[in-house]
Each structure stands twice: as C-alpha cells, then as structure tokens.
Amino acid sequence: MSEWLPETPRTLAFPTAAYVTLAGADWLASASTRPDEMHALWATRPAAPSVLPCGTAFDVINAPALFGRRMVDRLWSDGPGSGPVAAHRGRILLFAAPGTAQRLPALLGWEEWATAVPPLLCHGSGDAVTVPPLHPCRGAAETSPANDLFLAAEEPSAPAGSRWLVAPDVRDPWLPGPDVLLWACVRAARSVAGPEQETAAQHPVSALTRG
C-alpha cells in the first residue's frame, strides 16, 4: 500500500495526558444530543464512565489491547499522531473521524495484510461506546498513561480498567481518518509478521466486524 500520509502536525514525544480538560469535555459532550446533561453528570460523578453515541463528533475503532498498542505506537513514532485513545476492558479505543467506521473495513478488505490484522470492532453511526471517567481514579495517576498502555497490552489477564491513554484536551481535536488507520493497521501487522506471512494473503479478506 502507499506510504502516503496527510500533512498533519507531528508530536515526537508520546502524549501523557491522563485526564480530560474542560475543552476536551466540551468536545465529548458535543457527541450527545443533550450536552448540558452530560456536563451535569460529569460535574456530579467525574470518576464514573459514561456512554456516548458515535457518528457525529467521532467514530471509534476498537482493537485488541496488544495490536491497538502497536497501532498507537506506529501513529506516534512514524505517523501524524493519534486522536484521543482510551483503554476499556482489555481493549484499545482509537477515536477517529466520523465515517471511518464505515470505510475502514472496506479498505482493509482489499489489503493483502488483512489476514495479519485481528478482528476489529468499528463503531459508527447508530452505535455507542463507553468512555472513561474524565479523571483517573485514585492511584491511577501514579502510573503514567504510557505505562497503562503497556500493561493493558502485555497483561490482558490483569483487572480490566477504563482510562484515557491520550485524553481529549481541546474542543476540536484532530482525528485520524480511514486512510491513516489503515496505514497504522498495516504497519502494526508488519511489525509482528513472520517471513511466511509477508508473502501471504493476496486475496481480499475482511478482518473487521461491525460492532
């Protein structure tokens, strides 16, 4: 596939924001049909997770922890960076541009590396996702988000948590689209593929399921 990436700002250091700013909360609330109610909920229960619809402010690509970590690592080391990223119940949630959930499966279905990509859940219009609390629970702040991402990926049997790894901090965050996430999927797949896998899978294969 093409190595093309859009002209977007790159951040050399992996971000470590573990909590949502007021501006980030405004962006999250904009996904709801009743943003004022979301703000009221967060004001009274800032440490509780909440459920938000996809398809308007964002879509979400839901990946197994280890593969999701590799995708995020590639996005920050070789690509344009990521949008907000969360860990939830042993999986990685990558927030993406609206429409990504519909287009990414089709793009990946024609990619020869699709067989090396584990099943992903693509949440778009009509779906909803659980987002982590705005602030980490007590004790979570003692561990950096980067370490949280490592632990979530390397220890899938550890107690599941819901936490931000790259927390939203602006009202209009940059969100990767399907082309960028396809690139990240392929790069992550290449990083773990053996020599025999590098020449396999010449036929279109769909490795994603709609969630």
XYZ file of N, CA, C and O in Angstrom:
844
model
N 0.829 -1.195 0.000
C 0.000 0.000 0.000
C 0.868 1.251 0.000
O 2.051 1.196 0.253
N 0.262 2.380 -0.265
C 1.017 3.630 -0.335
C 1.501 4.051 1.038
O 0.856 3.817 2.053
N 2.674 4.681 1.090
C 3.204 5.196 2.352
C 2.738 6.630 2.598
O 3.216 7.303 3.498
N 1.793 7.106 1.763
C 1.332 8.483 1.869
C 0.633 8.722 3.198
O -0.117 7.895 3.691
N 0.904 9.868 3.782
C 0.197 10.324 4.978
C -0.151 11.792 4.784
O 0.592 12.532 4.137
N -1.282 12.238 5.324
C -1.689 13.637 5.147
C -0.756 14.583 5.880
O -0.030 14.193 6.787
N -0.792 15.843 5.473
C 0.012 16.869 6.125
C -0.629 17.240 7.460
O -1.560 18.020 7.529
N -0.173 16.623 8.523
C -0.701 16.913 9.856
C 0.465 17.107 10.812
O 1.539 16.553 10.609
N 0.278 17.897 11.864
C 1.375 18.132 12.802
C 1.831 16.836 13.455
O 1.021 15.980 13.770
N 3.117 16.687 13.659
C 3.654 15.514 14.324
C 4.177 15.896 15.698
O 4.753 16.946 15.878
N 3.969 15.024 16.666
C 4.488 15.211 18.010
C 5.507 14.113 18.261
O 5.159 12.932 18.188
N 6.733 14.483 18.558
C 7.782 13.491 18.717
C 7.606 12.674 19.992
O 7.867 11.480 20.006
N 7.178 13.323 21.068
C 7.007 12.626 22.336
C 5.574 12.114 22.456
O 4.631 12.814 22.117
N 5.434 10.882 22.930
C 4.093 10.334 23.121
C 3.382 11.142 24.205
O 3.948 11.422 25.258
N 2.132 11.555 23.979
C 1.425 12.366 24.967
C 1.123 11.565 26.223
O 0.946 10.363 26.173
N 1.048 12.260 27.356
C 0.830 11.555 28.618
C -0.344 12.114 29.402
O -0.461 11.871 30.600
N -1.243 12.875 28.762
C -2.396 13.427 29.463
C -3.321 12.299 29.882
O -3.787 11.519 29.067
N -3.583 12.196 31.190
C -4.413 11.113 31.703
C -5.816 11.586 32.050
O -6.648 10.769 32.423
N -6.063 12.878 31.949
C -7.392 13.368 32.303
C -7.878 14.355 31.252
O -7.110 14.968 30.521
N -9.190 14.484 31.185
C -9.838 15.331 30.190
C -9.894 16.771 30.686
O -10.279 17.032 31.831
N -9.518 17.718 29.842
C -9.625 19.136 30.190
C -11.060 19.602 29.984
O -11.905 18.883 29.431
N -11.351 20.839 30.413
C -12.692 21.391 30.209
C -13.015 21.475 28.719
O -14.140 21.178 28.293
N -12.029 21.878 27.919
C -12.249 21.946 26.473
C -12.502 20.553 25.902
O -13.359 20.372 25.029
N -11.755 19.565 26.391
C -11.967 18.196 25.941
C -13.338 17.682 26.328
O -13.977 16.945 25.565
N -13.804 18.060 27.523
C -15.143 17.655 27.953
C -16.213 18.276 27.060
O -17.234 17.639 26.761
N -15.993 19.517 26.620
C -16.938 20.150 25.688
C -17.030 19.342 24.399
O -18.120 19.149 23.843
N -15.879 18.882 23.917
C -15.883 18.097 22.678
C -16.612 16.781 22.877
O -17.444 16.383 22.053
N -16.328 16.071 23.967
C -17.016 14.816 24.229
C -18.522 15.024 24.344
O -19.317 14.259 23.787
N -18.912 16.070 25.064
C -20.337 16.338 25.259
C -21.042 16.652 23.942
O -22.244 16.389 23.799
N -20.310 17.196 22.974
C -20.921 17.544 21.693
C -21.409 16.315 20.935
O -22.216 16.435 20.003
N -20.940 15.144 21.320
C -21.411 13.915 20.689
C -22.823 13.565 21.128
O -23.533 12.833 20.440
N -23.221 14.076 22.268
C -24.542 13.767 22.820
C -25.599 14.719 22.269
O -25.303 15.857 21.901
N -26.831 14.239 22.222
C -27.935 15.115 21.824
C -28.292 16.088 22.940
O -28.993 17.070 22.696
N -27.806 15.816 24.142
C -28.058 16.684 25.299
C -26.751 16.963 26.033
O -26.495 16.415 27.107
N -25.906 17.798 25.450
C -24.588 18.042 26.053
C -24.656 18.628 27.462
O -23.796 18.331 28.291
N -25.677 19.442 27.730
C -25.790 20.018 29.077
C -25.980 18.928 30.130
O -25.440 19.030 31.248
N -26.725 17.900 29.779
C -26.930 16.807 30.734
C -25.637 16.038 30.976
O -25.392 15.558 32.086
N -24.814 15.912 29.928
C -23.534 15.236 30.107
C -22.639 16.029 31.041
O -21.998 15.465 31.935
N -22.608 17.348 30.863
C -21.805 18.181 31.763
C -22.302 18.074 33.198
O -21.500 18.035 34.144
N -23.615 18.030 33.375
C -24.177 17.906 34.723
C -23.797 16.570 35.340
O -23.468 16.484 36.535
N -23.828 15.516 34.533
C -23.437 14.194 35.030
C -21.986 14.184 35.448
O -21.632 13.678 36.522
N -21.122 14.741 34.612
C -19.696 14.745 34.928
C -19.385 15.625 36.137
O -18.452 15.352 36.881
N -20.172 16.674 36.331
C -19.949 17.559 37.486
C -20.230 16.832 38.797
O -19.566 17.066 39.808
N -21.217 15.932 38.773
C -21.583 15.215 39.999
C -20.845 13.883 40.136
O -20.645 13.403 41.244
N -20.442 13.298 38.999
C -19.770 11.998 39.038
C -18.559 12.008 38.099
O -18.544 11.300 37.084
N -17.544 12.793 38.410
C -16.382 12.908 37.497
C -15.566 11.628 37.371
O -14.814 11.467 36.418
N -15.701 10.713 38.324
C -14.904 9.486 38.291
C -15.681 8.313 37.713
O -15.208 7.175 37.772
N -16.869 8.572 37.138
C -17.681 7.492 36.582
C -17.585 7.487 35.061
O -17.560 8.547 34.431
N -17.530 6.306 34.450
C -17.562 6.249 32.992
C -18.938 6.646 32.474
O -19.912 6.661 33.230
N -19.022 6.970 31.208
C -20.303 7.365 30.622
C -20.397 6.788 29.209
O -19.413 6.311 28.651
N -21.596 6.833 28.657
C -21.847 6.277 27.332
C -22.189 7.410 26.371
O -23.038 8.261 26.675
N -21.514 7.416 25.203
C -21.739 8.456 24.206
C -21.986 7.820 22.834
O -21.392 6.792 22.507
N -22.834 8.446 22.036
C -23.087 7.921 20.689
C -21.940 8.252 19.742
O -21.257 9.266 19.893
N -21.749 7.406 18.761
C -20.751 7.640 17.730
C -21.432 8.174 16.475
O -22.652 8.187 16.366
N -20.608 8.632 15.534
C -21.124 9.008 14.237
C -21.251 10.485 13.963
O -21.412 10.883 12.813
N -21.212 11.312 15.009
C -21.313 12.761 14.794
C -19.994 13.453 15.126
O -19.344 14.001 14.236
N -19.592 13.419 16.391
C -18.320 14.037 16.779
C -17.140 13.110 16.474
O -16.030 13.579 16.215
N -17.390 11.815 16.506
C -16.302 10.857 16.309
C -16.867 9.477 15.998
O -18.036 9.183 16.274
N -16.031 8.621 15.410
C -16.216 7.179 15.354
C -15.158 6.575 16.267
O -14.225 7.276 16.707
N -15.272 5.298 16.548
C -14.289 4.620 17.396
C -13.893 3.295 16.757
O -14.756 2.512 16.347
N -12.588 3.069 16.663
C -12.053 1.785 16.219
C -11.557 1.054 17.460
O -10.689 1.541 18.178
N -12.138 -0.109 17.705
C -11.951 -0.865 18.941
C -11.066 -2.076 18.639
O -11.472 -2.985 17.918
N -9.835 -2.070 19.171
C -8.844 -3.088 18.832
C -8.417 -3.883 20.059
O -8.440 -3.373 21.178
N -8.008 -5.153 19.867
C -7.403 -5.900 20.967
C -6.216 -5.116 21.533
O -5.529 -4.401 20.797
N -5.982 -5.281 22.823
C -5.031 -4.414 23.513
C -3.645 -4.384 22.881
O -3.094 -3.310 22.642
N -3.065 -5.547 22.620
C -1.692 -5.572 22.116
C -1.602 -4.967 20.726
O -0.716 -4.155 20.436
N -2.527 -5.350 19.834
C -2.496 -4.806 18.485
C -2.815 -3.312 18.504
O -2.201 -2.526 17.761
N -3.756 -2.896 19.339
C -4.083 -1.473 19.453
C -2.899 -0.664 19.923
O -2.660 0.449 19.443
N -2.133 -1.218 20.855
C -0.937 -0.521 21.319
C 0.063 -0.342 20.191
O 0.674 0.717 20.041
N 0.217 -1.406 19.370
C 1.150 -1.298 18.244
C 0.681 -0.240 17.239
O 1.493 0.492 16.671
N -0.624 -0.159 17.018
C -1.146 0.867 16.123
C -0.822 2.261 16.635
O -0.348 3.130 15.901
N -1.075 2.488 17.929
C -0.827 3.811 18.512
C 0.663 4.128 18.493
O 1.077 5.254 18.183
N 1.488 3.142 18.808
C 2.939 3.353 18.757
C 3.381 3.790 17.365
O 4.203 4.704 17.208
N 2.850 3.130 16.338
C 3.211 3.493 14.970
C 2.711 4.884 14.602
O 3.401 5.653 13.922
N 1.512 5.214 15.033
C 0.961 6.530 14.718
C 1.834 7.643 15.279
O 2.008 8.698 14.652
N 2.404 7.406 16.470
C 3.203 8.459 17.090
C 4.674 8.415 16.693
O 5.346 9.437 16.673
N 5.195 7.228 16.376
C 6.621 7.148 16.030
C 6.881 7.451 14.562
O 7.890 8.074 14.221
N 5.979 7.029 13.679
C 6.205 7.174 12.243
C 5.128 7.975 11.525
O 5.292 8.315 10.356
N 4.021 8.239 12.172
C 2.889 8.866 11.514
C 2.553 10.240 12.074
O 3.392 10.898 12.699
N 1.311 10.659 11.874
C 0.907 12.015 12.258
C 0.425 12.138 13.693
O -0.031 13.197 14.113
N 0.511 11.061 14.489
C -0.050 11.079 15.832
C -1.450 10.484 15.807
O -1.946 10.042 14.780
N -2.075 10.476 16.967
C -3.416 9.907 17.079
C -4.379 10.962 17.593
O -3.972 12.034 18.028
N -5.655 10.623 17.547
C -6.644 11.391 18.274
C -6.682 10.863 19.697
O -5.754 10.161 20.137
N -7.734 11.153 20.448
C -7.856 10.566 21.786
C -7.839 9.039 21.722
O -8.330 8.437 20.761
N -7.251 8.430 22.752
C -7.162 6.975 22.842
C -7.509 6.564 24.268
O -7.080 7.213 25.229
N -8.284 5.496 24.410
C -8.666 5.011 25.730
C -8.453 3.513 25.818
O -8.401 2.817 24.800
N -8.304 3.024 27.041
C -8.277 1.595 27.308
C -9.564 1.247 28.040
O -9.953 1.945 28.987
N -10.231 0.189 27.605
C -11.500 -0.196 28.226
C -11.671 -1.707 28.123
O -11.699 -2.258 27.026
N -11.743 -2.367 29.276
C -11.988 -3.807 29.348
C -11.034 -4.624 28.471
O -11.434 -5.508 27.733
N -9.756 -4.287 28.571
C -8.750 -5.052 27.861
C -8.649 -4.760 26.384
O -7.994 -5.516 25.650
N -9.254 -3.671 25.914
C -9.162 -3.295 24.507
C -8.763 -1.830 24.403
O -8.849 -1.079 25.372
N -8.315 -1.439 23.222
C -7.898 -0.069 22.961
C -8.934 0.594 22.064
O -9.322 0.037 21.029
N -9.398 1.774 22.461
C -10.374 2.539 21.693
C -9.664 3.713 21.034
O -9.163 4.604 21.729
N -9.604 3.709 19.712
C -8.993 4.816 18.971
C -10.116 5.684 18.402
O -10.921 5.224 17.581
N -10.181 6.928 18.836
C -11.205 7.851 18.357
C -10.797 8.358 16.977
O -9.670 8.804 16.771
N -11.735 8.279 16.049
C -11.437 8.560 14.644
C -12.460 9.522 14.063
O -13.501 9.811 14.681
N -12.173 10.019 12.877
C -13.077 10.946 12.195
C -14.396 10.246 11.863
O -14.406 9.055 11.540
N -15.523 10.964 11.954
C -16.804 10.360 11.572
C -16.738 9.793 10.160
O -16.170 10.396 9.254
N -17.326 8.628 9.984
C -17.291 7.951 8.692
C -16.224 6.877 8.601
O -16.276 6.012 7.717
N -15.253 6.898 9.514
C -14.164 5.922 9.484
C -14.671 4.508 9.708
O -14.199 3.556 9.079
N -15.642 4.341 10.610
C -16.150 3.005 10.921
C -16.763 2.332 9.695
O -16.717 1.109 9.562
N -17.308 3.114 8.797
C -17.916 2.553 7.593
C -16.875 2.258 6.511
O -16.960 1.251 5.818
N -15.866 3.110 6.387
C -14.919 2.997 5.278
C -13.734 2.086 5.574
O -13.219 1.426 4.663
N -13.283 2.026 6.818
C -12.080 1.246 7.127
C -12.231 -0.241 6.799
O -11.303 -0.833 6.226
N -13.347 -0.894 7.134
C -13.451 -2.320 6.793
C -13.306 -2.583 5.298
O -12.673 -3.568 4.897
N -13.894 -1.721 4.467
C -13.790 -1.916 3.023
C -12.355 -1.745 2.547
O -11.861 -2.520 1.713
N -11.649 -0.746 3.081
C -10.257 -0.525 2.689
C -9.378 -1.698 3.115
O -8.537 -2.175 2.350
N -9.577 -2.145 4.340
C -8.753 -3.242 4.841
C -9.079 -4.549 4.127
O -8.217 -5.419 3.973
N -10.323 -4.689 3.666
C -10.708 -5.897 2.967
C -9.935 -6.123 1.684
O -9.810 -7.258 1.219
N -9.401 -5.039 1.102
C -8.615 -5.163 -0.127
C -7.111 -5.137 0.127
O -6.320 -5.157 -0.812
N -6.724 -5.102 1.396
C -5.312 -5.018 1.752
C -4.745 -6.425 1.954
O -5.335 -7.246 2.666
N -3.595 -6.729 1.330
C -3.022 -8.066 1.427
C -2.605 -8.429 2.846
O -2.447 -9.618 3.163
N -2.439 -7.439 3.726
C -2.043 -7.702 5.105
C -3.247 -7.921 6.019
O -3.085 -8.031 7.233
N -4.458 -7.986 5.465
C -5.658 -8.109 6.293
C -5.643 -9.360 7.166
O -6.166 -9.358 8.279
N -5.033 -10.444 6.669
C -5.013 -11.680 7.447
C -4.177 -11.557 8.719
O -4.331 -12.368 9.637
N -3.282 -10.578 8.783
C -2.444 -10.389 9.959
C -3.052 -9.396 10.942
O -2.466 -9.123 11.984
N -4.217 -8.859 10.608
C -4.899 -7.894 11.478
C -5.983 -8.629 12.262
O -6.844 -9.275 11.657
N -5.962 -8.573 13.594
C -7.004 -9.253 14.374
C -8.354 -8.574 14.174
O -8.416 -7.431 13.710
N -9.445 -9.253 14.503
C -10.768 -8.645 14.342
C -10.881 -7.326 15.105
O -10.551 -7.249 16.283
N -11.336 -6.316 14.409
C -11.561 -5.005 14.985
C -13.062 -4.728 15.023
O -13.804 -5.213 14.174
N -13.482 -3.951 15.994
C -14.868 -3.508 16.066
C -14.909 -2.045 15.646
O -14.170 -1.224 16.194
N -15.749 -1.734 14.687
C -15.840 -0.370 14.175
C -17.172 0.237 14.593
O -18.231 -0.211 14.133
N -17.118 1.229 15.451
C -18.324 1.854 15.996
C -18.580 3.180 15.291
O -17.782 4.116 15.394
N -19.693 3.244 14.583
C -20.049 4.461 13.861
C -21.477 4.869 14.131
O -22.009 4.637 15.227
N -22.109 5.476 13.139
C -23.471 5.971 13.298
C -24.405 4.849 13.754
O -24.408 3.756 13.186
N -25.177 5.118 14.802
C -26.089 4.127 15.362
C -25.497 3.335 16.505
O -26.221 2.596 17.184
N -24.192 3.467 16.743
C -23.527 2.764 17.833
C -23.231 3.729 18.986
O -23.291 4.943 18.825
N -22.878 3.155 20.119
C -22.469 3.949 21.280
C -21.295 3.246 21.947
O -21.145 2.029 21.835
N -20.465 4.021 22.615
C -19.305 3.454 23.311
C -19.248 3.995 24.734
O -19.748 5.082 25.031
N -18.637 3.215 25.601
C -18.376 3.662 26.965
C -17.054 4.408 26.982
O -16.029 3.881 26.532
N -17.076 5.632 27.477
C -15.847 6.429 27.572
C -15.396 6.466 29.024
O -16.220 6.413 29.943
N -14.093 6.536 29.262
C -13.582 6.515 30.633
C -14.002 7.759 31.420
O -14.480 8.749 30.857
N -13.813 7.724 32.736
C -14.058 8.917 33.558
C -13.187 10.077 33.081
O -12.127 9.874 32.485
N -13.635 11.298 33.363
C -12.845 12.467 32.980
C -11.503 12.485 33.699
O -10.493 12.911 33.149
N -11.504 12.022 34.953
C -10.276 11.995 35.753
C -10.007 10.571 36.201
O -10.943 9.824 36.483
N -8.726 10.174 36.286
C -8.411 8.817 36.728
C -8.769 8.613 38.183
O -8.811 9.563 38.977
N -9.074 7.359 38.531
C -9.369 7.048 39.925
C -8.111 7.203 40.763
O -7.002 7.207 40.257
N -8.293 7.297 42.077
C -7.157 7.439 42.972
C -6.207 6.265 42.798
O -6.623 5.118 42.765
N -4.937 6.582 42.674
C -3.923 5.549 42.468
C -3.565 5.392 41.012
O -2.458 4.996 40.686
N -4.520 5.699 40.113
C -4.215 5.564 38.690
C -3.231 6.617 38.241
O -2.442 6.396 37.332
N -3.259 7.795 38.885
C -2.364 8.875 38.493
C -0.909 8.543 38.781
O 0.001 9.166 38.261
N -0.681 7.523 39.659
C 0.689 7.165 39.987
C 1.363 6.409 38.837
O 2.562 6.235 38.818
N 0.551 5.927 37.892
C 1.089 5.221 36.731
C 0.866 6.058 35.494
O -0.223 6.556 35.274
N 1.891 6.242 34.696
C 1.752 7.063 33.502
C 0.852 6.391 32.494
O 0.764 5.165 32.453
N 0.142 7.174 31.640
C -0.687 6.569 30.603
C 0.093 5.668 29.673
O -0.415 4.671 29.191
N 1.357 6.029 29.400
C 2.157 5.174 28.529
C 2.356 3.807 29.173
O 2.272 2.767 28.519
N 2.606 3.788 30.495
C 2.746 2.520 31.193
C 1.430 1.778 31.240
O 1.376 0.550 31.158
N 0.321 2.512 31.422
C -1.002 1.894 31.398
C -1.215 1.180 30.079
O -1.739 0.068 30.027
N -0.816 1.826 28.978
C -0.987 1.226 27.662
C -0.146 -0.027 27.547
O -0.591 -1.042 27.019
N 1.074 0.026 28.081
C 1.945 -1.144 28.031
C 1.347 -2.286 28.835
O 1.278 -3.428 28.387
N 0.852 -1.980 30.055
C 0.295 -3.012 30.903
C -0.968 -3.600 30.308
O -1.198 -4.806 30.357
N -1.802 -2.728 29.740
C -3.044 -3.217 29.133
C -2.750 -4.159 27.991
O -3.474 -5.112 27.744
N -1.654 -3.889 27.275
C -1.328 -4.710 26.116
C -0.609 -5.991 26.516
O -0.860 -7.050 25.956
N 0.301 -5.896 27.469
C 1.129 -7.041 27.802
C 0.495 -7.947 28.849
O 0.901 -9.078 29.022
N -0.490 -7.458 29.605
C -1.102 -8.250 30.643
C -2.612 -8.245 30.476
O -3.346 -7.674 31.272
N -3.124 -8.900 29.422
C -4.561 -8.885 29.170
C -5.359 -9.538 30.277
O -6.559 -9.317 30.391
N -4.721 -10.372 31.129
C -5.437 -11.022 32.210
C -5.547 -10.139 33.448
O -6.205 -10.490 34.412
N -4.876 -8.976 33.432
C -4.949 -8.065 34.562
C -6.362 -7.501 34.663
O -7.119 -7.501 33.699
N -6.770 -7.006 35.866
C -8.103 -6.452 36.025
C -8.376 -5.365 34.995
O -7.559 -4.474 34.771
N -9.529 -5.482 34.341
C -9.861 -4.521 33.289
C -10.142 -3.160 33.889
O -10.735 -3.043 34.956
N -9.720 -2.099 33.191
C -9.975 -0.746 33.632
C -10.529 0.072 32.500
O -10.611 -0.368 31.361
N -10.928 1.280 32.837
C -11.408 2.216 31.833
C -10.688 3.518 32.094
O -10.942 4.182 33.101
N -9.761 3.882 31.214
C -8.937 5.060 31.458
C -8.475 5.657 30.136
O -8.398 4.969 29.122
N -8.183 6.938 30.178
C -7.663 7.619 29.000
C -6.169 7.383 28.898
O -5.445 7.492 29.890
N -5.714 7.084 27.703
C -4.286 6.988 27.423
C -3.805 8.252 26.727
O -2.702 8.718 26.966
N -4.643 8.787 25.843
C -4.432 10.106 25.248
C -5.760 10.834 25.426
O -6.714 10.622 24.673
N -5.849 11.635 26.460
C -7.121 12.263 26.813
C -7.417 13.467 25.912
O -6.506 14.196 25.530
N -8.689 13.681 25.561
C -9.038 14.876 24.775
C -8.795 16.139 25.579
O -9.177 16.222 26.747
N -8.148 17.121 24.958
C -7.806 18.336 25.696
C -8.156 19.622 24.950
O -7.862 20.710 25.427
N -8.778 19.492 23.760
C -9.193 20.673 23.007
C -10.617 20.455 22.498
O -11.121 19.328 22.466
N -11.266 21.542 22.068
C -12.657 21.450 21.602
C -12.777 20.875 20.196
O -13.861 20.447 19.798
N -11.705 20.872 19.450
C -11.750 20.371 18.082
C -10.497 19.544 17.805
O -9.625 19.953 17.037
N -10.376 18.358 18.411
C -9.155 17.565 18.247
C -9.022 17.020 16.835
O -10.021 16.754 16.156
N -7.769 16.877 16.394
C -7.535 16.206 15.126
C -7.840 14.729 15.298
O -7.448 14.102 16.293
N -8.573 14.154 14.333
C -8.944 12.744 14.397
C -8.460 12.038 13.130
O -8.682 12.540 12.022
N -7.819 10.889 13.264
C -7.371 10.168 12.070
C -8.557 9.624 11.289
O -9.579 9.234 11.871
N -8.423 9.608 9.973
C -9.451 9.053 9.109
C -9.133 7.619 8.729
O -8.151 7.031 9.213
N -9.924 7.019 7.849
C -9.711 5.612 7.483
C -8.370 5.343 6.816
O -7.773 4.283 7.036
N -7.870 6.282 5.996
C -6.588 6.062 5.324
C -5.443 5.970 6.339
O -4.560 5.117 6.216
N -5.462 6.862 7.325
C -4.398 6.862 8.331
C -4.468 5.601 9.185
O -3.441 4.969 9.486
N -5.672 5.188 9.576
C -5.795 3.996 10.416
C -5.504 2.719 9.629
O -5.000 1.745 10.191
N -5.789 2.711 8.336
C -5.378 1.583 7.503
C -3.861 1.477 7.498
O -3.297 0.385 7.646
N -3.200 2.606 7.316
C -1.731 2.652 7.353
C -1.217 2.114 8.689
O -0.280 1.311 8.732
N -1.854 2.524 9.803
C -1.416 2.064 11.127
C -1.651 0.569 11.289
O -0.819 -0.135 11.883
N -2.767 0.060 10.777
C -3.043 -1.377 10.848
C -1.973 -2.167 10.109
O -1.465 -3.175 10.616
N -1.632 -1.730 8.926
C -0.646 -2.452 8.122
C 0.725 -2.392 8.783
O 1.442 -3.397 8.850
N 1.108 -1.219 9.269
C 2.407 -1.100 9.934
C 2.464 -1.990 11.181
O 3.482 -2.625 11.460
N 1.366 -2.026 11.952
C 1.331 -2.868 13.148
C 1.404 -4.344 12.766
O 2.087 -5.134 13.421
N 0.699 -4.717 11.698
C 0.721 -6.110 11.254
C 2.114 -6.512 10.769
O 2.602 -7.606 11.069
N 2.765 -5.624 10.028
C 4.109 -5.915 9.536
C 5.101 -6.094 10.674
O 6.055 -6.874 10.559
N 4.882 -5.395 11.768
C 5.839 -5.431 12.873
C 5.873 -6.776 13.579
O 6.837 -7.084 14.285
N 4.826 -7.576 13.405
C 4.791 -8.867 14.098
C 4.733 -10.039 13.139
O 4.748 -11.188 13.569
N 4.656 -9.780 11.836
C 4.519 -10.866 10.866
C 5.834 -11.600 10.665
O 6.905 -11.006 10.642
N 5.753 -12.898 10.493
C 6.918 -13.700 10.164
C 7.175 -13.659 8.672
O 6.345 -13.156 7.907
N 8.305 -14.179 8.200
C 8.637 -14.155 6.772
C 7.567 -14.809 5.903
O 7.278 -14.348 4.811
N 6.939 -15.897 6.422
C 5.945 -16.577 5.611
C 4.679 -15.750 5.453
O 3.958 -15.884 4.464
N 4.394 -14.872 6.428
C 3.198 -14.044 6.351
C 3.388 -12.874 5.401
O 2.431 -12.323 4.885
N 4.626 -12.466 5.187
C 4.883 -11.292 4.375
C 4.499 -11.492 2.913
O 4.265 -10.541 2.188
N 4.436 -12.775 2.474
C 4.070 -13.032 1.079
C 2.701 -13.687 0.953
O 2.301 -14.100 -0.137
N 1.997 -13.800 2.089
C 0.703 -14.479 2.084
C -0.428 -13.499 1.848
O -0.254 -12.290 1.837
N -1.625 -14.060 1.721
C -2.871 -13.291 1.651
C -2.923 -12.322 0.485
O -2.866 -11.117 0.650
N -3.003 -12.836 -0.701
C -3.125 -11.991 -1.877
C -4.593 -11.724 -2.224
O -4.880 -10.875 -3.054
N -5.518 -12.453 -1.604
C -6.928 -12.294 -1.930
C -7.604 -11.374 -0.923
O -7.224 -11.326 0.247
N -8.622 -10.617 -1.328
C -9.337 -9.739 -0.409
C -9.922 -10.523 0.748
O -10.593 -11.518 0.555
N -9.642 -10.066 1.964
C -10.170 -10.692 3.155
C -10.660 -9.616 4.096
O -9.946 -8.661 4.355
N -11.845 -9.762 4.633
C -12.358 -8.793 5.596
C -11.986 -9.249 6.982
O -12.349 -10.334 7.405
N -11.204 -8.406 7.710
C -10.753 -8.764 9.045
C -11.501 -7.977 10.107
O -11.131 -8.001 11.266
N -12.537 -7.250 9.717
C -13.256 -6.442 10.677
C -14.703 -6.895 10.754
O -15.259 -7.415 9.791
N -15.296 -6.686 11.927
C -16.719 -6.924 12.116
C -17.336 -5.676 12.658
O -16.737 -4.983 13.472
N -18.523 -5.366 12.198
C -19.201 -4.151 12.668
C -19.721 -4.377 14.061
O -20.370 -5.376 14.337
N -19.432 -3.424 15.003
C -19.891 -3.582 16.369
C -21.008 -2.657 16.696
O -21.330 -1.761 15.963
